[in-house]
Amino acid sequence: MTYASDSTPELVERAYAAARQIGFPLTADDPGHGRGSACLPWVGRFLAMLAAGCHQGRIAELGTGAGIGAAWMSGAMPADCTLITTEIDPIRAAAAKELLAADPRVAVLAGDAVELISACGPFDLIFADSGVRDGETFGALVGLLRPGGRIVMDDVTPAALVPAHSPLRARDVKREMFADDARLAWTEVVLPDLENSLLVGTRR
Ligand SMILES: C[S@@+](CC[C@H](N)C(=O)[O-])C[C@H]1O[C@@H](n2cnc3c(N)ncnc32)[C@H](O)[C@@H]1O
């Protein structure tokens, strides 16, 4: 089944083109994945759905990449919402800045994500996509959410698909960070490919 709303927004298509131009991996299978890859389309749609509810809101993205997630969110967020997206790689930051330059609601900042966004909260939505893997930093991000604000992390393997011998069976840092923060009501969302999931939490 295909619906009209399944189409990819033009700005997202341009973000893919920018990614190809600078060699930013589009999928986790691409060479260079160790340096991050683009969010999956289902993650983009999920972020867009949340961004659409951020009236008079503020959104932060940690790890812009080539601007694909930012394109999904900025295209869906209300006119009175702003987005700060942060990227440590100067070439990626420059490409995303060019892509999003026409939208005055969007700021692309080059540098360390946590440092850059710490003074800019509170946020209605945080897409934590720069590789945060420690509870202290994660806790600081949750502290930047306003009550009702959401934090999202992707690149999670659905619990049912984690192989029996995988160390993730014993300890999964991403799930642990969400589970250990009592300020969050959170869940895992399995994406339509049934092979990937994301974690989303709402600040109480
Ligand atoms: C998974 S990719 C981001 C994908 C992007 N969010 C999207 O939707 O397509 C992770 C990005 O985080 C960036 N990154 C890694 N550490 C960072 C840091 N400390 N501050 C900002 N960006 C960082 C990497 O350079 C990489 O581009």
JSON list of N, CA and C and ligand atoms in Angstrom, two decimals, residues 24-25 33 35-40 43 47 61-70 72-73 85-89 92 109 111-114 116 127 129-131 154-155, ligand 1:
[
{"chain": "A", "resi": 24, "resn": "PHE", "atom": "N", "xyz": [28.71, 11.28, 2.80]},
{"chain": "A", "resi": 24, "resn": "PHE", "atom": "CA", "xyz": [28.13, 10.90, 4.10]},
{"chain": "A", "resi": 24, "resn": "PHE", "atom": "C", "xyz": [27.30, 9.62, 3.90]},
{"chain": "A", "resi": 25, "resn": "PRO", "atom": "N", "xyz": [27.58, 8.57, 4.68]},
{"chain": "A", "resi": 25, "resn": "PRO", "atom": "CA", "xyz": [26.89, 7.29, 4.43]},
{"chain": "A", "resi": 25, "resn": "PRO", "atom": "C", "xyz": [25.37, 7.40, 4.62]},
{"chain": "A", "resi": 33, "resn": "HIS", "atom": "N", "xyz": [30.66, 3.82, 8.12]},
{"chain": "A", "resi": 33, "resn": "HIS", "atom": "CA", "xyz": [29.58, 3.89, 9.11]},
{"chain": "A", "resi": 33, "resn": "HIS", "atom": "C", "xyz": [30.08, 4.24, 10.50]},
{"chain": "A", "resi": 35, "resn": "ARG", "atom": "N", "xyz": [31.60, 6.50, 11.37]},
{"chain": "A", "resi": 35, "resn": "ARG", "atom": "CA", "xyz": [31.48, 7.94, 11.59]},
{"chain": "A", "resi": 35, "resn": "ARG", "atom": "C", "xyz": [30.02, 8.39, 11.48]},
{"chain": "A", "resi": 36, "resn": "GLY", "atom": "N", "xyz": [29.11, 7.44, 11.58]},
{"chain": "A", "resi": 36, "resn": "GLY", "atom": "CA", "xyz": [27.69, 7.79, 11.57]},
{"chain": "A", "resi": 36, "resn": "GLY", "atom": "C", "xyz": [27.09, 7.67, 10.19]},
{"chain": "A", "resi": 37, "resn": "SER", "atom": "N", "xyz": [25.78, 7.50, 10.14]},
{"chain": "A", "resi": 37, "resn": "SER", "atom": "CA", "xyz": [25.09, 7.44, 8.86]},
{"chain": "A", "resi": 37, "resn": "SER", "atom": "C", "xyz": [23.73, 8.12, 9.03]},
{"chain": "A", "resi": 38, "resn": "ALA", "atom": "N", "xyz": [23.06, 8.32, 7.88]},
{"chain": "A", "resi": 38, "resn": "ALA", "atom": "CA", "xyz": [21.79, 9.05, 7.87]},
{"chain": "A", "resi": 38, "resn": "ALA", "atom": "C", "xyz": [20.70, 8.30, 8.63]},
{"chain": "A", "resi": 39, "resn": "CYS", "atom": "N", "xyz": [19.76, 9.03, 9.20]},
{"chain": "A", "resi": 39, "resn": "CYS", "atom": "CA", "xyz": [18.63, 8.36, 9.85]},
{"chain": "A", "resi": 39, "resn": "CYS", "atom": "C", "xyz": [17.76, 7.69, 8.78]},
{"chain": "A", "resi": 40, "resn": "LEU", "atom": "N", "xyz": [17.17, 6.57, 9.14]},
{"chain": "A", "resi": 40, "resn": "LEU", "atom": "CA", "xyz": [16.29, 5.85, 8.22]},
{"chain": "A", "resi": 40, "resn": "LEU", "atom": "C", "xyz": [15.04, 6.68, 7.94]},
{"chain": "A", "resi": 43, "resn": "VAL", "atom": "N", "xyz": [12.55, 6.71, 10.68]},
{"chain": "A", "resi": 43, "resn": "VAL", "atom": "CA", "xyz": [12.95, 7.55, 11.82]},
{"chain": "A", "resi": 43, "resn": "VAL", "atom": "C", "xyz": [12.64, 9.01, 11.47]},
{"chain": "A", "resi": 47, "resn": "LEU", "atom": "N", "xyz": [10.26, 11.48, 13.56]},
{"chain": "A", "resi": 47, "resn": "LEU", "atom": "CA", "xyz": [10.69, 12.79, 14.06]},
{"chain": "A", "resi": 47, "resn": "LEU", "atom": "C", "xyz": [9.79, 13.90, 13.53]},
{"chain": "A", "resi": 61, "resn": "GLU", "atom": "N", "xyz": [18.89, 18.87, 17.78]},
{"chain": "A", "resi": 61, "resn": "GLU", "atom": "CA", "xyz": [19.43, 17.63, 17.22]},
{"chain": "A", "resi": 61, "resn": "GLU", "atom": "C", "xyz": [20.92, 17.58, 17.52]},
{"chain": "A", "resi": 62, "resn": "LEU", "atom": "N", "xyz": [21.37, 16.46, 18.07]},
{"chain": "A", "resi": 62, "resn": "LEU", "atom": "CA", "xyz": [22.80, 16.25, 18.32]},
{"chain": "A", "resi": 62, "resn": "LEU", "atom": "C", "xyz": [23.31, 15.35, 17.21]},
{"chain": "A", "resi": 63, "resn": "GLY", "atom": "N", "xyz": [24.20, 15.88, 16.37]},
{"chain": "A", "resi": 63, "resn": "GLY", "atom": "CA", "xyz": [24.70, 15.12, 15.24]},
{"chain": "A", "resi": 63, "resn": "GLY", "atom": "C", "xyz": [23.84, 15.36, 14.02]},
{"chain": "A", "resi": 64, "resn": "THR", "atom": "N", "xyz": [24.19, 16.39, 13.25]},
{"chain": "A", "resi": 64, "resn": "THR", "atom": "CA", "xyz": [23.39, 16.78, 12.07]},
{"chain": "A", "resi": 64, "resn": "THR", "atom": "C", "xyz": [23.62, 15.84, 10.90]},
{"chain": "A", "resi": 65, "resn": "GLY", "atom": "N", "xyz": [24.84, 15.28, 10.81]},
{"chain": "A", "resi": 65, "resn": "GLY", "atom": "CA", "xyz": [25.21, 14.55, 9.59]},
{"chain": "A", "resi": 65, "resn": "GLY", "atom": "C", "xyz": [25.11, 15.51, 8.41]},
{"chain": "A", "resi": 66, "resn": "ALA", "atom": "N", "xyz": [24.43, 15.06, 7.35]},
{"chain": "A", "resi": 66, "resn": "ALA", "atom": "CA", "xyz": [24.26, 15.93, 6.18]},
{"chain": "A", "resi": 66, "resn": "ALA", "atom": "C", "xyz": [22.94, 16.70, 6.23]},
{"chain": "A", "resi": 67, "resn": "GLY", "atom": "N", "xyz": [22.20, 16.57, 7.33]},
{"chain": "A", "resi": 67, "resn": "GLY", "atom": "CA", "xyz": [20.99, 17.37, 7.48]},
{"chain": "A", "resi": 67, "resn": "GLY", "atom": "C", "xyz": [19.69, 16.63, 7.18]},
{"chain": "A", "resi": 68, "resn": "ILE", "atom": "N", "xyz": [19.76, 15.30, 7.12]},
{"chain": "A", "resi": 68, "resn": "ILE", "atom": "CA", "xyz": [18.56, 14.54, 6.73]},
{"chain": "A", "resi": 68, "resn": "ILE", "atom": "C", "xyz": [17.49, 14.59, 7.82]},
{"chain": "A", "resi": 69, "resn": "GLY", "atom": "N", "xyz": [17.86, 14.30, 9.05]},
{"chain": "A", "resi": 69, "resn": "GLY", "atom": "CA", "xyz": [16.90, 14.39, 10.15]},
{"chain": "A", "resi": 69, "resn": "GLY", "atom": "C", "xyz": [16.38, 15.82, 10.31]},
{"chain": "A", "resi": 70, "resn": "ALA", "atom": "N", "xyz": [17.28, 16.78, 10.17]},
{"chain": "A", "resi": 70, "resn": "ALA", "atom": "CA", "xyz": [16.88, 18.19, 10.30]},
{"chain": "A", "resi": 70, "resn": "ALA", "atom": "C", "xyz": [15.89, 18.57, 9.20]},
{"chain": "A", "resi": 72, "resn": "TRP", "atom": "N", "xyz": [13.73, 16.51, 7.74]},
{"chain": "A", "resi": 72, "resn": "TRP", "atom": "CA", "xyz": [12.42, 15.93, 8.11]},
{"chain": "A", "resi": 72, "resn": "TRP", "atom": "C", "xyz": [11.74, 16.80, 9.16]},
{"chain": "A", "resi": 73, "resn": "MET", "atom": "N", "xyz": [12.50, 17.19, 10.18]},
{"chain": "A", "resi": 73, "resn": "MET", "atom": "CA", "xyz": [11.87, 17.94, 11.30]},
{"chain": "A", "resi": 73, "resn": "MET", "atom": "C", "xyz": [11.48, 19.35, 10.89]},
{"chain": "A", "resi": 85, "resn": "THR", "atom": "N", "xyz": [20.52, 22.45, 15.27]},
{"chain": "A", "resi": 85, "resn": "THR", "atom": "CA", "xyz": [21.15, 21.17, 14.98]},
{"chain": "A", "resi": 85, "resn": "THR", "atom": "C", "xyz": [22.65, 21.36, 14.99]},
{"chain": "A", "resi": 86, "resn": "THR", "atom": "N", "xyz": [23.37, 20.38, 15.56]},
{"chain": "A", "resi": 86, "resn": "THR", "atom": "CA", "xyz": [24.77, 20.57, 15.90]},
{"chain": "A", "resi": 86, "resn": "THR", "atom": "C", "xyz": [25.61, 19.42, 15.35]},
{"chain": "A", "resi": 87, "resn": "GLU", "atom": "N", "xyz": [26.76, 19.77, 14.77]},
{"chain": "A", "resi": 87, "resn": "GLU", "atom": "CA", "xyz": [27.58, 18.75, 14.10]},
{"chain": "A", "resi": 87, "resn": "GLU", "atom": "C", "xyz": [29.06, 19.06, 14.31]},
{"chain": "A", "resi": 88, "resn": "ILE", "atom": "N", "xyz": [29.81, 18.05, 14.72]},
{"chain": "A", "resi": 88, "resn": "ILE", "atom": "CA", "xyz": [31.23, 18.28, 15.03]},
{"chain": "A", "resi": 88, "resn": "ILE", "atom": "C", "xyz": [32.11, 18.26, 13.78]},
{"chain": "A", "resi": 89, "resn": "ASP", "atom": "N", "xyz": [31.65, 17.60, 12.73]},
{"chain": "A", "resi": 89, "resn": "ASP", "atom": "CA", "xyz": [32.44, 17.52, 11.49]},
{"chain": "A", "resi": 89, "resn": "ASP", "atom": "C", "xyz": [32.18, 18.77, 10.66]},
{"chain": "A", "resi": 92, "resn": "ARG", "atom": "N", "xyz": [30.45, 18.32, 7.15]},
{"chain": "A", "resi": 92, "resn": "ARG", "atom": "CA", "xyz": [29.02, 17.98, 7.28]},
{"chain": "A", "resi": 92, "resn": "ARG", "atom": "C", "xyz": [28.22, 19.21, 7.73]},
{"chain": "A", "resi": 109, "resn": "LEU", "atom": "N", "xyz": [24.82, 24.54, 13.90]},
{"chain": "A", "resi": 109, "resn": "LEU", "atom": "CA", "xyz": [26.00, 24.98, 14.65]},
{"chain": "A", "resi": 109, "resn": "LEU", "atom": "C", "xyz": [27.09, 23.93, 14.55]},
{"chain": "A", "resi": 111, "resn": "GLY", "atom": "N", "xyz": [30.37, 22.15, 16.03]},
{"chain": "A", "resi": 111, "resn": "GLY", "atom": "CA", "xyz": [31.08, 21.99, 17.29]},
{"chain": "A", "resi": 111, "resn": "GLY", "atom": "C", "xyz": [30.49, 20.85, 18.09]},
{"chain": "A", "resi": 112, "resn": "ASP", "atom": "N", "xyz": [30.88, 20.76, 19.36]},
{"chain": "A", "resi": 112, "resn": "ASP", "atom": "CA", "xyz": [30.39, 19.67, 20.20]},
{"chain": "A", "resi": 112, "resn": "ASP", "atom": "C", "xyz": [28.92, 19.90, 20.59]},
{"chain": "A", "resi": 113, "resn": "ALA", "atom": "N", "xyz": [28.11, 18.90, 20.30]},
{"chain": "A", "resi": 113, "resn": "ALA", "atom": "CA", "xyz": [26.67, 19.05, 20.43]},
{"chain": "A", "resi": 113, "resn": "ALA", "atom": "C", "xyz": [26.24, 19.39, 21.86]},
{"chain": "A", "resi": 114, "resn": "VAL", "atom": "N", "xyz": [26.74, 18.65, 22.83]},
{"chain": "A", "resi": 114, "resn": "VAL", "atom": "CA", "xyz": [26.26, 18.85, 24.20]},
{"chain": "A", "resi": 114, "resn": "VAL", "atom": "C", "xyz": [26.64, 20.25, 24.68]},
{"chain": "A", "resi": 116, "resn": "LEU", "atom": "N", "xyz": [27.12, 22.86, 22.84]},
{"chain": "A", "resi": 116, "resn": "LEU", "atom": "CA", "xyz": [26.38, 23.90, 22.10]},
{"chain": "A", "resi": 116, "resn": "LEU", "atom": "C", "xyz": [24.92, 24.02, 22.54]},
{"chain": "A", "resi": 127, "resn": "PHE", "atom": "N", "xyz": [16.62, 15.09, 19.44]},
{"chain": "A", "resi": 127, "resn": "PHE", "atom": "CA", "xyz": [17.05, 13.89, 18.72]},
{"chain": "A", "resi": 127, "resn": "PHE", "atom": "C", "xyz": [18.53, 13.71, 19.04]},
{"chain": "A", "resi": 129, "resn": "ASP", "atom": "N", "xyz": [21.57, 12.05, 18.50]},
{"chain": "A", "resi": 129, "resn": "ASP", "atom": "CA", "xyz": [22.07, 11.18, 17.44]},
{"chain": "A", "resi": 129, "resn": "ASP", "atom": "C", "xyz": [23.57, 11.34, 17.22]},
{"chain": "A", "resi": 130, "resn": "SER", "atom": "N", "xyz": [24.28, 11.77, 18.27]},
{"chain": "A", "resi": 130, "resn": "SER", "atom": "CA", "xyz": [25.72, 12.01, 18.12]},
{"chain": "A", "resi": 130, "resn": "SER", "atom": "C", "xyz": [26.55, 10.95, 18.84]},
{"chain": "A", "resi": 131, "resn": "GLY", "atom": "N", "xyz": [25.90, 9.89, 19.30]},
{"chain": "A", "resi": 131, "resn": "GLY", "atom": "CA", "xyz": [26.66, 8.82, 19.95]},
{"chain": "A", "resi": 131, "resn": "GLY", "atom": "C", "xyz": [26.76, 8.94, 21.46]},
{"chain": "A", "resi": 154, "resn": "ASP", "atom": "N", "xyz": [17.90, 6.53, 17.85]},
{"chain": "A", "resi": 154, "resn": "ASP", "atom": "CA", "xyz": [17.62, 5.45, 16.90]},
{"chain": "A", "resi": 154, "resn": "ASP", "atom": "C", "xyz": [18.78, 4.45, 16.85]},
{"chain": "A", "resi": 155, "resn": "ASP", "atom": "N", "xyz": [18.82, 3.67, 15.80]},
{"chain": "A", "resi": 155, "resn": "ASP", "atom": "CA", "xyz": [19.87, 2.64, 15.64]},
{"chain": "A", "resi": 155, "resn": "ASP", "atom": "C", "xyz": [19.83, 1.62, 16.78]},
{"chain": "B", "resi": 1, "resn": "LIG", "atom": "C1", "xyz": [24.25, 9.12, 13.06]},
{"chain": "B", "resi": 1, "resn": "LIG", "atom": "S1", "xyz": [25.06, 10.51, 12.38]},
{"chain": "B", "resi": 1, "resn": "LIG", "atom": "C2", "xyz": [23.80, 11.77, 12.38]},
{"chain": "B", "resi": 1, "resn": "LIG", "atom": "C3", "xyz": [22.71, 11.53, 11.38]},
{"chain": "B", "resi": 1, "resn": "LIG", "atom": "C4", "xyz": [21.68, 12.63, 11.32]},
{"chain": "B", "resi": 1, "resn": "LIG", "atom": "N1", "xyz": [21.13, 12.94, 12.62]},
{"chain": "B", "resi": 1, "resn": "LIG", "atom": "C5", "xyz": [20.57, 12.28, 10.36]},
{"chain": "B", "resi": 1, "resn": "LIG", "atom": "O1", "xyz": [19.39, 12.38, 10.77]},
{"chain": "B", "resi": 1, "resn": "LIG", "atom": "O2", "xyz": [20.83, 11.93, 9.22]},
{"chain": "B", "resi": 1, "resn": "LIG", "atom": "C6", "xyz": [26.00, 11.06, 13.77]},
{"chain": "B", "resi": 1, "resn": "LIG", "atom": "C7", "xyz": [26.70, 12.37, 13.57]},
{"chain": "B", "resi": 1, "resn": "LIG", "atom": "O3", "xyz": [27.14, 12.86, 14.84]},
{"chain": "B", "resi": 1, "resn": "LIG", "atom": "C8", "xyz": [28.32, 13.58, 14.64]},
{"chain": "B", "resi": 1, "resn": "LIG", "atom": "N2", "xyz": [28.98, 13.72, 15.95]},
{"chain": "B", "resi": 1, "resn": "LIG", "atom": "C9", "xyz": [29.74, 12.79, 16.61]},
{"chain": "B", "resi": 1, "resn": "LIG", "atom": "N3", "xyz": [30.13, 13.28, 17.80]},
{"chain": "B", "resi": 1, "resn": "LIG", "atom": "C10", "xyz": [29.62, 14.55, 17.89]},
{"chain": "B", "resi": 1, "resn": "LIG", "atom": "C11", "xyz": [29.67, 15.56, 18.88]},
{"chain": "B", "resi": 1, "resn": "LIG", "atom": "N4", "xyz": [30.33, 15.38, 20.03]},
{"chain": "B", "resi": 1, "resn": "LIG", "atom": "N5", "xyz": [29.02, 16.72, 18.65]},
{"chain": "B", "resi": 1, "resn": "LIG", "atom": "C12", "xyz": [28.34, 16.92, 17.48]},
{"chain": "B", "resi": 1, "resn": "LIG", "atom": "N6", "xyz": [28.26, 15.99, 16.50]},
{"chain": "B", "resi": 1, "resn": "LIG", "atom": "C13", "xyz": [28.89, 14.82, 16.71]},
{"chain": "B", "resi": 1, "resn": "LIG", "atom": "C14", "xyz": [29.08, 12.74, 13.61]},
{"chain": "B", "resi": 1, "resn": "LIG", "atom": "O4", "xyz": [30.05, 13.51, 12.95]},
{"chain": "B", "resi": 1, "resn": "LIG", "atom": "C15", "xyz": [27.94, 12.29, 12.69]},
{"chain": "B", "resi": 1, "resn": "LIG", "atom": "O5", "xyz": [27.80, 13.16, 11.59]}
]
